[in-house]
XYZ file of N, CA and C in Angstrom:
441
model
N 157.351 43.696 43.513
C 155.973 42.798 43.605
C 156.766 41.824 41.998
N 155.477 40.184 42.133
C 156.128 39.551 41.557
C 154.876 40.423 40.400
N 155.158 40.159 39.322
C 155.148 40.313 38.201
C 153.914 39.542 37.785
N 153.139 38.253 38.044
C 152.085 37.969 37.699
C 152.041 37.369 38.666
N 151.267 38.116 40.069
C 150.659 38.563 40.928
C 150.077 39.904 40.558
N 151.087 40.367 40.469
C 151.145 42.175 40.198
C 149.750 42.329 39.072
N 149.999 41.178 37.758
C 148.257 41.242 36.859
C 147.187 40.433 37.504
N 147.739 39.822 38.238
C 146.647 38.594 38.380
C 145.749 40.137 39.481
N 146.117 41.428 40.142
C 145.912 42.064 40.939
C 144.815 43.204 40.434
N 145.732 43.265 38.636
C 145.400 43.954 38.229
C 143.849 43.601 37.502
N 143.929 42.883 36.919
C 143.287 41.716 36.339
C 141.980 41.469 37.311
N 142.069 41.403 38.831
C 140.694 41.476 39.754
C 140.167 42.670 39.749
N 140.871 43.858 39.380
C 140.235 45.081 39.363
C 139.067 44.986 38.560
N 139.301 44.587 37.094
C 139.086 44.974 35.980
C 137.904 44.745 36.094
N 138.217 42.875 36.448
C 137.039 42.144 36.508
C 135.820 42.526 37.604
N 136.263 43.333 38.326
C 135.240 42.981 39.384
C 135.077 45.151 39.362
N 135.349 45.908 38.157
C 134.568 47.167 38.220
C 133.369 46.439 36.556
N 134.373 45.716 35.483
C 133.782 45.193 34.681
C 132.154 44.543 35.403
N 132.060 44.049 36.281
C 130.906 43.669 37.110
C 130.146 44.830 37.711
N 130.669 45.493 38.414
C 129.781 46.541 39.062
C 129.281 47.504 37.746
N 129.659 47.634 37.070
C 129.534 47.846 35.717
C 128.467 47.783 34.765
N 128.148 46.462 34.137
C 127.665 45.945 34.167
C 126.308 45.261 35.747
N 126.118 45.447 36.169
C 124.947 45.678 37.452
C 124.921 46.568 36.580
N 125.333 48.043 37.305
C 124.935 49.397 36.734
C 123.964 49.149 36.315
N 124.059 49.335 34.848
C 123.530 48.764 33.070
C 122.127 48.240 33.355
N 121.951 47.080 34.069
C 121.188 45.994 34.162
C 119.948 46.842 34.997
N 120.284 47.064 35.910
C 119.535 47.913 36.942
C 119.240 49.333 36.414
N 119.457 49.923 36.336
C 118.563 51.515 34.634
C 118.032 50.776 33.468
N 118.055 49.355 32.880
C 117.374 48.637 32.126
C 115.812 48.470 33.124
N 115.889 47.624 34.048
C 115.144 46.788 34.883
C 113.876 48.044 35.084
N 114.955 49.287 36.434
C 113.774 49.712 36.614
C 113.043 50.579 34.963
N 113.706 51.148 33.712
C 112.953 51.568 32.965
C 112.158 50.513 32.378
N 111.857 49.395 32.451
C 111.160 48.402 31.755
C 110.312 47.987 32.491
N 110.246 48.150 33.875
C 109.449 47.947 34.485
C 109.772 48.760 35.444
N 108.805 49.613 35.194
C 108.365 51.034 36.591
C 107.927 50.634 37.584
N 107.689 50.443 38.771
C 107.286 50.931 40.005
C 105.505 51.202 39.931
N 105.857 52.626 38.977
C 104.489 52.148 38.678
C 103.456 52.915 37.316
N 102.811 52.812 37.109
C 103.007 53.173 34.920
C 101.402 53.399 35.521
N 101.405 54.050 34.063
C 100.141 54.799 33.708
C 99.491 54.142 31.960
N 97.976 53.884 32.658
C 96.777 53.383 31.501
C 95.961 53.883 30.898
N 96.598 54.310 30.199
C 94.960 55.554 28.657
C 94.077 54.359 28.816
N 92.366 55.257 29.622
C 91.721 55.373 29.299
C 90.806 55.338 27.774
N 90.375 56.804 28.072
C 90.223 57.439 26.933
C 91.204 58.700 26.364
N 90.585 59.201 24.987
C 92.189 60.580 24.691
C 90.470 60.880 23.771
N 90.851 62.296 23.856
C 89.792 63.318 23.232
C 90.811 64.339 22.357
N 90.383 64.431 21.938
C 91.135 65.796 20.701
C 90.523 67.664 21.021
N 90.511 68.228 20.844
C 89.078 69.595 20.804
C 89.439 69.243 19.174
N 87.993 69.770 18.460
C 87.650 70.625 17.121
C 88.539 71.020 16.270
N 89.915 72.247 16.993
C 90.353 72.586 15.943
C 92.207 71.451 15.854
N 92.599 70.797 16.209
C 92.314 69.693 16.900
C 94.295 70.293 17.723
N 93.985 71.127 18.907
C 94.983 71.866 18.799
C 96.355 71.611 20.642
N 94.661 70.519 21.039
C 94.858 69.913 21.978
C 94.366 68.535 22.535
N 95.387 67.953 23.402
C 94.886 66.349 23.294
C 94.600 65.989 24.690
N 94.046 65.897 24.885
C 93.102 65.849 27.323
C 93.406 63.817 26.537
N 93.901 63.621 28.322
C 93.379 62.296 28.128
C 93.009 62.227 29.702
N 92.880 60.355 29.479
C 92.486 60.318 30.852
C 93.070 59.379 30.897
N 93.821 59.169 32.280
C 94.556 57.719 31.759
C 94.367 57.268 33.771
N 94.949 56.311 33.911
C 94.925 55.066 35.067
C 95.935 54.859 36.274
N 96.652 54.529 38.343
C 97.794 54.540 37.216
C 97.514 54.145 39.347
N 98.579 52.473 39.218
C 98.754 52.143 40.949
C 100.034 51.489 41.310
N 100.058 52.367 42.240
C 101.638 51.947 42.430
C 102.049 51.167 43.026
N 101.802 49.475 42.783
C 100.836 48.221 44.353
C 99.513 47.490 44.299
N 100.771 46.520 44.752
C 98.882 45.875 45.679
C 97.725 46.108 45.872
N 99.109 46.920 47.120
C 98.244 47.661 48.318
C 98.251 49.422 48.168
N 98.254 49.261 46.956
C 98.418 51.251 46.637
C 96.418 51.621 46.070
N 96.125 52.690 46.483
C 94.654 52.756 45.880
C 95.138 53.078 44.291
N 94.376 53.258 42.899
C 93.474 53.569 42.639
C 93.662 55.338 42.250
N 94.599 55.469 41.198
C 93.936 56.906 40.582
C 94.154 57.425 39.137
N 93.654 58.154 39.349
C 92.332 58.835 37.157
C 92.610 59.591 37.250
N 93.819 60.081 36.073
C 93.786 61.765 36.191
C 93.614 62.002 34.805
N 93.571 63.216 34.850
C 93.515 63.255 33.524
C 94.328 64.491 33.041
N 95.287 64.427 31.668
C 96.091 65.947 31.798
C 95.802 66.425 30.518
N 96.631 67.175 30.189
C 95.907 68.266 28.440
C 98.049 68.081 28.156
N 98.233 68.431 26.910
C 98.909 67.749 25.840
C 98.727 69.235 24.594
N 100.160 69.261 23.974
C 99.841 69.427 22.237
C 99.190 68.423 21.131
N 98.613 69.026 20.401
C 97.603 67.531 19.334
C 98.543 66.900 19.199
N 99.850 66.903 18.686
C 100.529 66.571 18.043
C 101.585 65.991 19.298
N 101.796 66.609 20.415
C 102.990 65.563 21.226
C 102.455 64.388 22.395
N 103.280 63.819 21.311
C 103.178 61.898 22.384
C 103.003 62.277 24.549
N 102.551 61.751 24.487
C 102.559 61.573 26.322
C 103.849 61.716 27.121
N 104.256 61.815 27.707
C 105.635 62.070 28.477
C 105.940 61.366 29.567
N 106.586 60.147 29.046
C 105.993 59.541 30.928
C 107.369 59.741 30.725
N 107.800 59.258 33.097
C 109.205 59.709 33.169
C 110.257 57.903 33.457
N 111.208 58.148 32.886
C 112.130 57.496 32.844
C 111.877 56.418 33.798
N 112.332 56.334 35.104
C 112.603 55.656 35.630
C 111.374 55.061 36.085
N 110.478 56.104 36.589
C 109.238 55.827 37.525
C 107.596 55.495 36.719
N 106.832 56.018 34.974
C 106.313 55.483 34.027
C 105.138 56.022 34.216
N 105.698 57.408 35.274
C 104.452 58.546 35.013
C 104.103 59.439 34.310
N 102.785 59.715 33.521
C 102.381 61.009 33.336
C 101.900 61.779 33.924
N 102.691 62.680 34.728
C 102.550 63.314 35.320
C 102.389 64.681 35.011
N 103.197 65.145 33.415
C 102.957 66.148 33.087
C 101.719 66.867 32.473
N 101.093 68.657 32.281
C 100.215 68.542 31.999
C 99.038 67.997 32.711
N 99.313 67.345 34.339
C 98.427 66.813 34.768
C 97.386 68.272 35.382
N 95.945 68.056 35.077
C 95.302 69.397 36.019
C 94.016 68.829 37.286
N 93.235 67.345 36.700
C 92.685 66.322 36.797
C 93.137 65.408 37.898
N 92.852 65.012 39.475
C 93.798 63.667 40.357
C 92.562 63.438 41.114
N 91.992 61.998 40.847
C 91.633 62.035 42.012
C 91.953 59.986 42.428
N 90.994 60.401 43.626
C 91.808 58.382 44.540
C 90.832 57.431 44.149
N 90.756 57.513 42.960
C 89.887 57.056 42.342
C 89.832 55.213 41.233
N 89.323 53.517 41.855
C 89.464 53.730 39.087
C 88.876 54.287 38.229
N 89.130 54.201 37.224
C 88.671 55.190 35.662
C 86.990 54.861 36.187
N 86.983 52.812 35.641
C 85.699 52.565 35.548
C 83.983 52.761 36.452
N 85.097 52.543 37.907
C 84.224 53.528 39.047
C 83.910 55.094 38.896
N 84.646 56.163 38.254
C 84.843 57.103 38.138
C 83.620 57.152 36.874
N 84.094 57.252 35.868
C 83.339 57.455 34.582
C 83.199 58.549 34.198
N 84.193 58.363 34.319
C 84.691 59.915 33.522
C 84.849 60.344 32.199
N 84.457 60.759 31.551
C 83.863 62.261 30.308
C 85.202 63.006 29.760
N 85.179 62.843 28.944
C 85.130 64.675 27.798
C 84.728 65.142 26.870
N 84.676 65.958 27.064
C 83.601 66.313 26.017
C 84.370 68.117 25.466
N 84.590 68.170 24.078
C 85.334 69.850 24.196
C 84.297 70.908 23.143
N 83.999 71.776 24.519
C 82.383 72.996 24.210
C 83.358 74.017 22.736
N 84.847 73.963 23.175
C 84.655 74.559 21.451
C 86.804 74.481 21.594
N 87.377 75.380 20.444
C 88.055 74.843 21.403
C 89.803 74.662 22.211
N 89.645 75.957 23.151
C 89.725 76.418 24.382
C 89.318 75.929 25.546
N 88.085 75.473 25.429
C 87.122 75.117 26.613
C 86.498 73.438 26.117
N 87.419 73.151 27.596
C 86.917 71.214 28.388
C 85.757 70.991 29.577
N 84.856 70.323 28.750
C 83.609 69.853 29.867
C 84.227 68.914 30.153
N 84.305 68.277 32.012
C 84.973 67.330 31.936
C 83.803 65.973 33.451
N 83.175 65.922 32.645
C 81.678 64.556 33.227
C 81.742 63.487 33.700
N 81.605 63.505 35.455
C 82.217 62.645 36.529
C 81.989 62.774 37.203
N 80.046 61.151 36.999
C 78.699 61.075 37.205
C 78.923 60.749 38.802
N 80.320 59.610 38.739
C 80.252 59.151 40.231
C 81.712 59.598 40.564
N 82.160 60.397 40.634
C 83.333 60.715 41.399
C 82.463 61.347 42.413
N 83.607 61.142 43.824
C 83.407 61.310 44.970
C 84.150 61.721 46.194
N 83.904 63.336 46.468
C 84.501 64.395 46.354
C 85.596 64.488 47.045
N 85.200 64.181 48.113
C 86.747 63.143 49.736
C 87.804 62.470 48.424
N 88.347 62.124 47.356
C 88.723 61.098 47.088
C 89.278 62.274 46.202
N 88.715 63.564 45.772
C 90.340 65.035 45.182
C 90.639 65.122 45.646
N 92.141 65.208 44.743
C 93.165 65.177 45.178
C 93.232 66.687 44.534
N 93.215 67.067 42.968
C 93.319 67.912 42.375
C 92.966 68.669 40.870
N 92.101 70.525 40.934
C 90.810 70.264 40.577
C 91.693 71.109 39.800
N 92.351 71.731 38.747
C 92.193 73.180 38.310
C 91.769 73.197 37.520
N 91.246 74.752 36.866
C 90.269 75.488 36.256
C 90.269 75.728 34.996
N 92.028 75.683 34.717
C 92.268 76.314 33.752
C 93.652 75.386 33.829
N 94.444 75.486 32.015
C 95.693 74.971 32.050
C 95.930 75.673 30.809
N 96.953 76.470 30.769
C 97.652 76.946 29.740
C 96.239 78.048 29.205
N 95.386 77.939 27.968
C 94.831 79.082 27.906
C 93.332 77.816 27.561
N 93.472 77.355 27.831
C 92.223 75.911 28.217
C 91.524 75.827 29.207
N 89.899 76.346 29.046
C 89.708 77.033 30.001
C 89.110 75.423 30.454
N 88.351 75.182 32.286
C 87.931 73.085 32.111
C 87.114 74.099 32.978
N 85.942 73.058 32.448
C 84.535 73.327 33.458
C 84.406 71.853 34.142
N 84.182 71.726 34.799
C 83.430 69.722 36.001
C 81.932 70.031 36.024
N 81.800 68.763 36.228
C 80.301 68.625 36.267
C 80.334 67.588 37.989
N 80.620 68.415 38.119
C 81.092 66.400 39.517
C 79.971 66.806 40.283
N 79.221 66.188 41.176
C 78.524 64.902 41.773
C 78.177 66.427 42.670
N 77.859 67.107 43.900
C 77.177 67.746 45.091
C 77.325 66.647 45.581
N 78.213 67.019 47.163
C 78.712 65.361 48.040
C 78.709 66.645 49.214
């Protein structure tokens, strides 16, 4: 094979490989900076001893998707941990309802360093997806309407 043709073929493979690497890197950057879903912090509350932080967040994954409101618990000094590609903060999630945060009217109140009270006067029980009574050593009490 002619040396010039060999250089042209080799250069084509190098160019094609670099284009694939560049496409992959830009795709990763795009998916990280513009996740399909993302959580918006509505309200945050820290317990009396500053050991735990509870956060009410709202999520919507597209125009046609319903709003999801959830409450997460984490150590007070730790930042919210969101998924790299998803943008979701699912770690420490103990309460989830398929309703917008403003419509649900969720309020958090720490009654002791290990006891959290959640009041949700407008929550519709039919849309409740998750409701844990305990997370770690924190006991969670709910004040939801009976329907």
